XYZ file of C-alpha atoms in Angstrom:
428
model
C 109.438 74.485 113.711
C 108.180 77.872 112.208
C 111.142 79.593 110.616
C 110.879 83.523 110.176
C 113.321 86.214 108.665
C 114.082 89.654 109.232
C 115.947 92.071 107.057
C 117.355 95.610 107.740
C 119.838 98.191 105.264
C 123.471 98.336 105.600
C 126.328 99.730 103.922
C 126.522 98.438 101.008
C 124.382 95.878 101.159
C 120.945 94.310 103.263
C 121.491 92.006 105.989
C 119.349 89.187 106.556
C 118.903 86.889 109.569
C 116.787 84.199 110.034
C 115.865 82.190 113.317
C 113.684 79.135 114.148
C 113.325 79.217 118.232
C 113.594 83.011 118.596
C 116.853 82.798 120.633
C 119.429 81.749 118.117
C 120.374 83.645 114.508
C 122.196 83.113 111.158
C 122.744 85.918 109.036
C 123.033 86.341 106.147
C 124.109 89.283 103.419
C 123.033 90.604 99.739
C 125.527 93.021 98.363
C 123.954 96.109 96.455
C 124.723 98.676 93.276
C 124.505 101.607 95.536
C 126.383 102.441 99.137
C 123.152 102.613 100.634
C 120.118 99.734 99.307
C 116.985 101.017 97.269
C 114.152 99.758 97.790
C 114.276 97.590 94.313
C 117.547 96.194 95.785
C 115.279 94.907 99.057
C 112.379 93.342 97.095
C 114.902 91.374 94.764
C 116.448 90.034 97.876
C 113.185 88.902 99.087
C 112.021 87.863 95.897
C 115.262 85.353 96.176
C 114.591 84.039 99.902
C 110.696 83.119 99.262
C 111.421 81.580 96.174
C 113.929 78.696 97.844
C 112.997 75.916 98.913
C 113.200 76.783 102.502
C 111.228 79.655 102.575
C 110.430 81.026 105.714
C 106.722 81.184 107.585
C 107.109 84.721 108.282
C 109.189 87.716 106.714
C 109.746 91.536 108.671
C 111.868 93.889 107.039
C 112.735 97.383 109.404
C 113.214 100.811 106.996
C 114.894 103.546 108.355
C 111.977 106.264 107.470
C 109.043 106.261 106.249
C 109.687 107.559 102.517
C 111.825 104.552 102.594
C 108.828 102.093 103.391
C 106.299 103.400 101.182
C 109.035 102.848 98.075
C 109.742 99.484 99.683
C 105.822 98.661 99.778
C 105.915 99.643 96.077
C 108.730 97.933 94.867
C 107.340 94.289 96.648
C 103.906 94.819 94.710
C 106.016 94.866 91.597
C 107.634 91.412 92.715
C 104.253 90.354 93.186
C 105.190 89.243 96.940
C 102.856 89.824 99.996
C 102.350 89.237 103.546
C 105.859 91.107 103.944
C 105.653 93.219 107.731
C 107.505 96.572 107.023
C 108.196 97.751 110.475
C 110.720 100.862 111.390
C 114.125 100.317 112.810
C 113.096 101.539 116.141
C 110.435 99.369 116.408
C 112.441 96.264 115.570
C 115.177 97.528 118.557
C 112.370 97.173 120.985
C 110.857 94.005 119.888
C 114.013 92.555 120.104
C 115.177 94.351 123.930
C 111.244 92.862 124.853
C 112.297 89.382 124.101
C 115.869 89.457 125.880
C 115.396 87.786 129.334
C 118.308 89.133 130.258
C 117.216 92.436 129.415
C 115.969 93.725 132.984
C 115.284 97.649 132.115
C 111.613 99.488 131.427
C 112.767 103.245 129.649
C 115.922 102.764 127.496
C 117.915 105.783 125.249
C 118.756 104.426 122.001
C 121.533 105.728 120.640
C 121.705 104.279 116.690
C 124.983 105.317 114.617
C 124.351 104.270 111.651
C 126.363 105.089 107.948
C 124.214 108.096 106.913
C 123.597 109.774 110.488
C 122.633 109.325 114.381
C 119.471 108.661 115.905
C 118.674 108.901 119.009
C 115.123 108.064 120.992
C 113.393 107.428 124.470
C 111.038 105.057 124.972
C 109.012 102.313 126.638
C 110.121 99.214 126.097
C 106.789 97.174 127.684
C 104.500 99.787 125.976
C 106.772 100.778 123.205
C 105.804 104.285 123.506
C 107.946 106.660 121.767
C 108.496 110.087 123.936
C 111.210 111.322 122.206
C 113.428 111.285 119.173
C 115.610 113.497 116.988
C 117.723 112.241 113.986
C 120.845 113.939 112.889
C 123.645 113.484 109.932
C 126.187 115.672 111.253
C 127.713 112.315 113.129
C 127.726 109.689 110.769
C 129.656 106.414 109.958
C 130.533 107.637 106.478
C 131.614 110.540 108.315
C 134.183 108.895 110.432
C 134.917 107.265 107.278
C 136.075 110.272 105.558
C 138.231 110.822 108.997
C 140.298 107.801 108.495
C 140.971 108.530 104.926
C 141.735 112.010 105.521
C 144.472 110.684 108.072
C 145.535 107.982 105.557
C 146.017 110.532 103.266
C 148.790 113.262 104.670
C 150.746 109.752 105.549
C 151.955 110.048 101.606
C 152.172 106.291 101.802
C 148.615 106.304 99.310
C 148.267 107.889 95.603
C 145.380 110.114 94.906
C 142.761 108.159 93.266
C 142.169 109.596 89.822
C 138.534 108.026 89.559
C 135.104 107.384 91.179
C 136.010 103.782 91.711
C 139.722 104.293 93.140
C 137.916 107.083 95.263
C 134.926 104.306 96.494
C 137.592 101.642 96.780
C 139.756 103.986 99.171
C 136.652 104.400 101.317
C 136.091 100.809 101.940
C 139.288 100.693 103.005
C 138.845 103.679 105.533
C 136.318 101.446 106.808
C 138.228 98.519 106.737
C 140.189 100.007 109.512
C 137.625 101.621 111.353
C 136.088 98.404 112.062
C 139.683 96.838 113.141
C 140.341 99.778 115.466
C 137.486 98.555 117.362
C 139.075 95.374 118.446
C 142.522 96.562 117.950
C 144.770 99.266 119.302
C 146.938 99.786 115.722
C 146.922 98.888 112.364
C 149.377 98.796 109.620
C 150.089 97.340 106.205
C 150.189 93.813 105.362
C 154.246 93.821 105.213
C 154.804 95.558 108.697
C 156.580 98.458 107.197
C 154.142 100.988 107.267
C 151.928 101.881 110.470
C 148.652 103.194 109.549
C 146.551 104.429 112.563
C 145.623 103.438 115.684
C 142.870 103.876 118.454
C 144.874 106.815 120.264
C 144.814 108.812 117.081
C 141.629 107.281 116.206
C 140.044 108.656 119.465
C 140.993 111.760 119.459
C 139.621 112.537 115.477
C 136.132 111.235 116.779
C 136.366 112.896 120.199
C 134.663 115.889 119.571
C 131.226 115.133 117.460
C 130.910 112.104 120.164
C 130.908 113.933 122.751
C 128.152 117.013 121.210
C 125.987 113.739 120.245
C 125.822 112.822 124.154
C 125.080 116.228 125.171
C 122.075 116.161 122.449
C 121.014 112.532 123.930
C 121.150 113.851 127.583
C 119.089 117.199 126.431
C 116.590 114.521 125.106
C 116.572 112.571 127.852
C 115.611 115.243 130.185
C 112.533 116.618 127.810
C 111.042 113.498 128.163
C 108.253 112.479 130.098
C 110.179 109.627 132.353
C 113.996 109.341 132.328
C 115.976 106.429 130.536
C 117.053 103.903 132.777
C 120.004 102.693 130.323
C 121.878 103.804 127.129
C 121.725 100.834 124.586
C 123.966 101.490 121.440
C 123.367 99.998 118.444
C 124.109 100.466 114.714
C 127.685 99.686 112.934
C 129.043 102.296 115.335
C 128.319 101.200 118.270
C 131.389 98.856 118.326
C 133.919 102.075 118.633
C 134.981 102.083 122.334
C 135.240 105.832 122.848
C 131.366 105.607 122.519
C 130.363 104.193 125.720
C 132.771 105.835 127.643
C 131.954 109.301 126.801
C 127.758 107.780 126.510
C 128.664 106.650 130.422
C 130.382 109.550 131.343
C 127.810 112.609 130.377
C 124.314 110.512 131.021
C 125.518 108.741 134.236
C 123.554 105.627 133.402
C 124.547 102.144 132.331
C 125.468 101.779 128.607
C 124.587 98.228 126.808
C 125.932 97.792 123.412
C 124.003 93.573 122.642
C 125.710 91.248 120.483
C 126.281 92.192 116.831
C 124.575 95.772 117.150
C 123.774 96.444 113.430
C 121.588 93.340 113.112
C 119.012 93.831 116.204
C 116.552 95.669 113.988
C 116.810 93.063 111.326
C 116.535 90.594 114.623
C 113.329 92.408 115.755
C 111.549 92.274 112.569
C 111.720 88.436 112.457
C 110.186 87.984 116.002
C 107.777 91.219 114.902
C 106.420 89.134 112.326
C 106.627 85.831 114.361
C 104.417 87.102 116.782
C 102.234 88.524 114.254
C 101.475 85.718 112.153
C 100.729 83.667 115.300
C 98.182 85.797 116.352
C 96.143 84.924 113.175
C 93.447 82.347 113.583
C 94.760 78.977 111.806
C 93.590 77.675 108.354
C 90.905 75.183 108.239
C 92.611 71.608 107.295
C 91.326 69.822 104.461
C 91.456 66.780 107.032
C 88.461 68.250 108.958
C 86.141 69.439 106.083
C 83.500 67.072 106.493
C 80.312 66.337 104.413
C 78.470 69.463 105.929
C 81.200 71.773 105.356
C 81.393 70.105 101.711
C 77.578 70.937 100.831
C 77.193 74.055 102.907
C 78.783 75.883 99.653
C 76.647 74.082 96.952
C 73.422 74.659 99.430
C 74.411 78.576 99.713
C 75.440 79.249 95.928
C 74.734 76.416 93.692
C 70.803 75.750 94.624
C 70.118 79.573 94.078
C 72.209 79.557 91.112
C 70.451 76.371 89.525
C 66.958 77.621 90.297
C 67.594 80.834 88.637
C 68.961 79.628 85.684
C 65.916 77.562 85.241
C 63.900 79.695 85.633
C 65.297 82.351 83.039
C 65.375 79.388 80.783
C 61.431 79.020 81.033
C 60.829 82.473 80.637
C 62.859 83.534 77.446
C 62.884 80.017 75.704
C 59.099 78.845 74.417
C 57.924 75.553 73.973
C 58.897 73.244 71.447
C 54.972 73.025 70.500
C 53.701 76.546 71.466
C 54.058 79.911 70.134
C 54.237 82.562 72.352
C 53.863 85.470 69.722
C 50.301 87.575 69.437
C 50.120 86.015 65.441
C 49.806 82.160 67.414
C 46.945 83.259 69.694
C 44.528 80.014 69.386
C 41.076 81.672 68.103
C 37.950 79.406 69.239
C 34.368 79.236 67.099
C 31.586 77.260 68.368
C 29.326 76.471 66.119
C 25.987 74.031 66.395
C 25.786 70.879 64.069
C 22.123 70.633 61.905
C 21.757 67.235 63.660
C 21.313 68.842 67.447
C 22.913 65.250 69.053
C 26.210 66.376 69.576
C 28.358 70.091 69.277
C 31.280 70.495 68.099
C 34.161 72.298 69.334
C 37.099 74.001 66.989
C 39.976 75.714 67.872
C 42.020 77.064 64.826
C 45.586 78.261 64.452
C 45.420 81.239 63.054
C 48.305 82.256 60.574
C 50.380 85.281 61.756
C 49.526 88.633 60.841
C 51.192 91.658 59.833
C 49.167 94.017 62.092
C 48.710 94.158 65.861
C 44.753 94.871 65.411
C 42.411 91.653 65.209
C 40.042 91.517 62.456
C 36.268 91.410 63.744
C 35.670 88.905 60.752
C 36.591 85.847 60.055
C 39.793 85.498 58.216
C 39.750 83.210 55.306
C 39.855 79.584 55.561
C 44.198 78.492 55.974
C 44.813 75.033 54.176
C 47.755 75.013 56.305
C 46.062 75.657 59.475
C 46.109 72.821 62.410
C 42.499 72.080 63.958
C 41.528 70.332 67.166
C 38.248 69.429 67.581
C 36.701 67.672 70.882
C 33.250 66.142 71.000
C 30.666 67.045 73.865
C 27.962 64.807 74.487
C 24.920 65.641 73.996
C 22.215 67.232 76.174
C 19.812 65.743 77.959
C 16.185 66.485 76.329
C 14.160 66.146 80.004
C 16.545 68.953 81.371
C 16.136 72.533 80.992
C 17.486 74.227 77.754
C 21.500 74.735 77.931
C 22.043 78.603 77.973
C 24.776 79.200 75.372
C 26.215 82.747 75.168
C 26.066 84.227 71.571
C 28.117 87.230 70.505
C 27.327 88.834 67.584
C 31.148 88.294 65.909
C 30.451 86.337 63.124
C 31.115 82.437 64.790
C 34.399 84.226 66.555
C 34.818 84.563 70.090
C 37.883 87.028 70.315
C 40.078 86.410 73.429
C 40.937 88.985 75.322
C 44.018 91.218 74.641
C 47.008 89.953 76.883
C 48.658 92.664 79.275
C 51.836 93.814 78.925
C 54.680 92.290 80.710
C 56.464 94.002 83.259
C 60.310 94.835 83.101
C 60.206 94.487 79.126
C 60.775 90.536 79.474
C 58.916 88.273 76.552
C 54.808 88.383 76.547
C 53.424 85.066 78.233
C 49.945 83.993 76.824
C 48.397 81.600 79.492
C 46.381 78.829 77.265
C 42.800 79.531 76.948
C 40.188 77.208 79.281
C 36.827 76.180 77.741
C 34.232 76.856 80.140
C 31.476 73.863 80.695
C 27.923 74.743 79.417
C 26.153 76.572 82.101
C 22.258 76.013 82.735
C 19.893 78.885 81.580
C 18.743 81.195 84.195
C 14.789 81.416 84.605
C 13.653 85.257 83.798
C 10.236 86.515 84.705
């Protein structure tokens, strides 16, 4: 089974789920520095889940704003990890409402409370078209936070804190019973002697910034283009009970609040990149390549490659018994022997010179100098006299001067090709 995990920011800390059928999740937590994650915090967490050994197929992570995702893209090129799908929160809430079969509802309102402020937005859920959202941090979790310690604090039953820490650790405490008032109706201190808050008091703190956030999701609701069908709450506030009620009461449509509301973006970035990934063609297996899928890349690059090389070797490396340069140029003489029987045929290798220009005499005989000589059989004395070209150069028949190559590569000189004897032409 194809595993996949999803990861959204929390208080304190990034939750994690992961799921192998879609249906069913485990989550899981990495605590942070800061109250709210950086994006440095989020790649070292999945830095440390793609590096076990159960690493998951796929891997969706939901930001809450864009500034937040271009860090996070950032900070995972510094991990050196990839094929990470950075999705928002909002659209991880819809790919998770899509998948719910129980889930019956078209145009939803989703109403997110979250630590540093409220979100609200309409939109499609089969389309996931967005018509309208609006973010505020006047109503915030932190806020209520700071409610509950306020309270705590005119009970003279807690010192002041005299530094950042006591101050932090007294919030998280605030919280502490913020969360418990949301299953509980009172709480109090671990000896029974001291009664804290409960959900009465609770209520009535939270009453009045709950109910101006459903008059601005109501005003939303109407400027869109097509009414929400249903309320769905979600975020770490959407456990507080006074929520739906007064949600219910002002936009007179069903309120959902699914299972363990803080994780369903983190849930819908795991079946965002799920869905994803499968959509990608599969790899070729290395039990398919055959012998034509072996050669077709030695055929398409190595050939070529082989042929070129070869050929570059020809060109700028000469012969092992040729030289290429304009001193080496073979230099023929023909010259008739007193006898008349036979000719003879030399072809001297001239020694190099230190000028470009040929001499029209004969240079001086080279003791070093190799010499060829091929024997041509005689004429025959019934047939016509032979014609034999003479040039007035001294016994020296000068080749011709060898053109330039193009594209500054090395000068070939194409060997020199005796001619045969050619008859004499009659004149009148």
């Amino acid at each position: 089974m194809v595993s996949s995990v999803g990861m959204s920011m929390g208080t304190s800390g990034i939750r994690a789920v992961r799921t192998l059928d879609g249906r069913s999740f485990t989550a899981e937590w990495f605590p942070s520095a800061g109250q709210v994650p950086d994006a440095e915090d989020v790649a070292h967490a999945i830095r440390a889940i793609v590096d076990r050994p159960d690493a998951p197929h796929s891997l969706g992570v939901a930001f809450p704003d864009p500034d937040y995702a271009a860090a996070l893209k950032s900070a995972l090129v510094e991990e050196y990890v990839s094929e990470v799908h950075v999705i928002s929160e909002i659209t991880g809430t819809i790919e998770q409402l899509r998948s719910d079969p129980d889930f019956r509802y078209r145009t939803v309102a989703i109403y997110d409370l979250g630590a540093t402020g409220l979100e609200m937005t309409v939109a499609d859920i089969d389309s996931g078209t967005v018509y309208a959202t609006t973010r505020s941090s006047d109503f915030s979790g932190n806020g209520i936070d700071g409610s509950v310690r306020d309270n705590l604090m005119t009970l003279d039953i807690l010192a002041v804190p005299r530094t950042d820490e006591e101050a932090l650790e007294l919030l998280d405490f605030s919280r502490e019973i913020k969360e418990a008032l949301s299953t509980h109706e009172a709480t109090q201190t671990t000896d029974g002697q001291f009664r804290l808050l409960d959900r009465r008091m609770f209520d009535l703190q939270i009453i009045r910034p709950t109910e101006r956030s459903a008059i601005a999701l109501r005003d939303l609701a109407e400027m869109s283009e097509i009414p929400p069908e249903v309320v769905v709450a979600i975020g770490g506030g959407a456990r507080i009970p006074l929520l739906s009620d007064v949600l219910g009461r002002y936009l007179r449509i069903p309120v959902v609040v699914p299972t363990d509301p803080e994780l369903i973006s983190a849930r819908g970035a795991a079946l965002y990149a799920t869905r994803v990934d499968g959509m990608r063609p599969p790899a070729p297996s290395t039990a398919r390549r055959n012998a034509k899928t072996l050669l077709t890349p030695l055929l398409r690059f190595g050939l070529p490659s082989i042929l070129a090389l070869g050929f570059l070797t020809w060109m700028l490396l000469p012969d092992a018994g040729t030289d290429r340069s304009d001193a080496g140029i073979p230099v023929s003489t023909v010259a008739d022997t007193a006898s008349g029987d036979e000719v003879e045929q030399t072809t001297i290798m001239t020694a190099p010179s230190s000028t470009a220009v040929r001499p029209t005499t004969p240079p001086p005989a080279d003791p070093t100098a190799i010499a060829f000589t091929t024997v041509v059989p005689a004429p025959d004395p019934q047939a016509p006299d032979a014609y034999i070209p003479r040039y007035n150069t001294g016994g020296n028949v000068a080749p011709p001067a060898p053109a330039p190559a193009p594209f500054q590569l090395p000068r070939i000189v194409l060997p020199q090709i005796q001619l045969p004897q050619l008859p004499r032409l009659p004149f009148p």
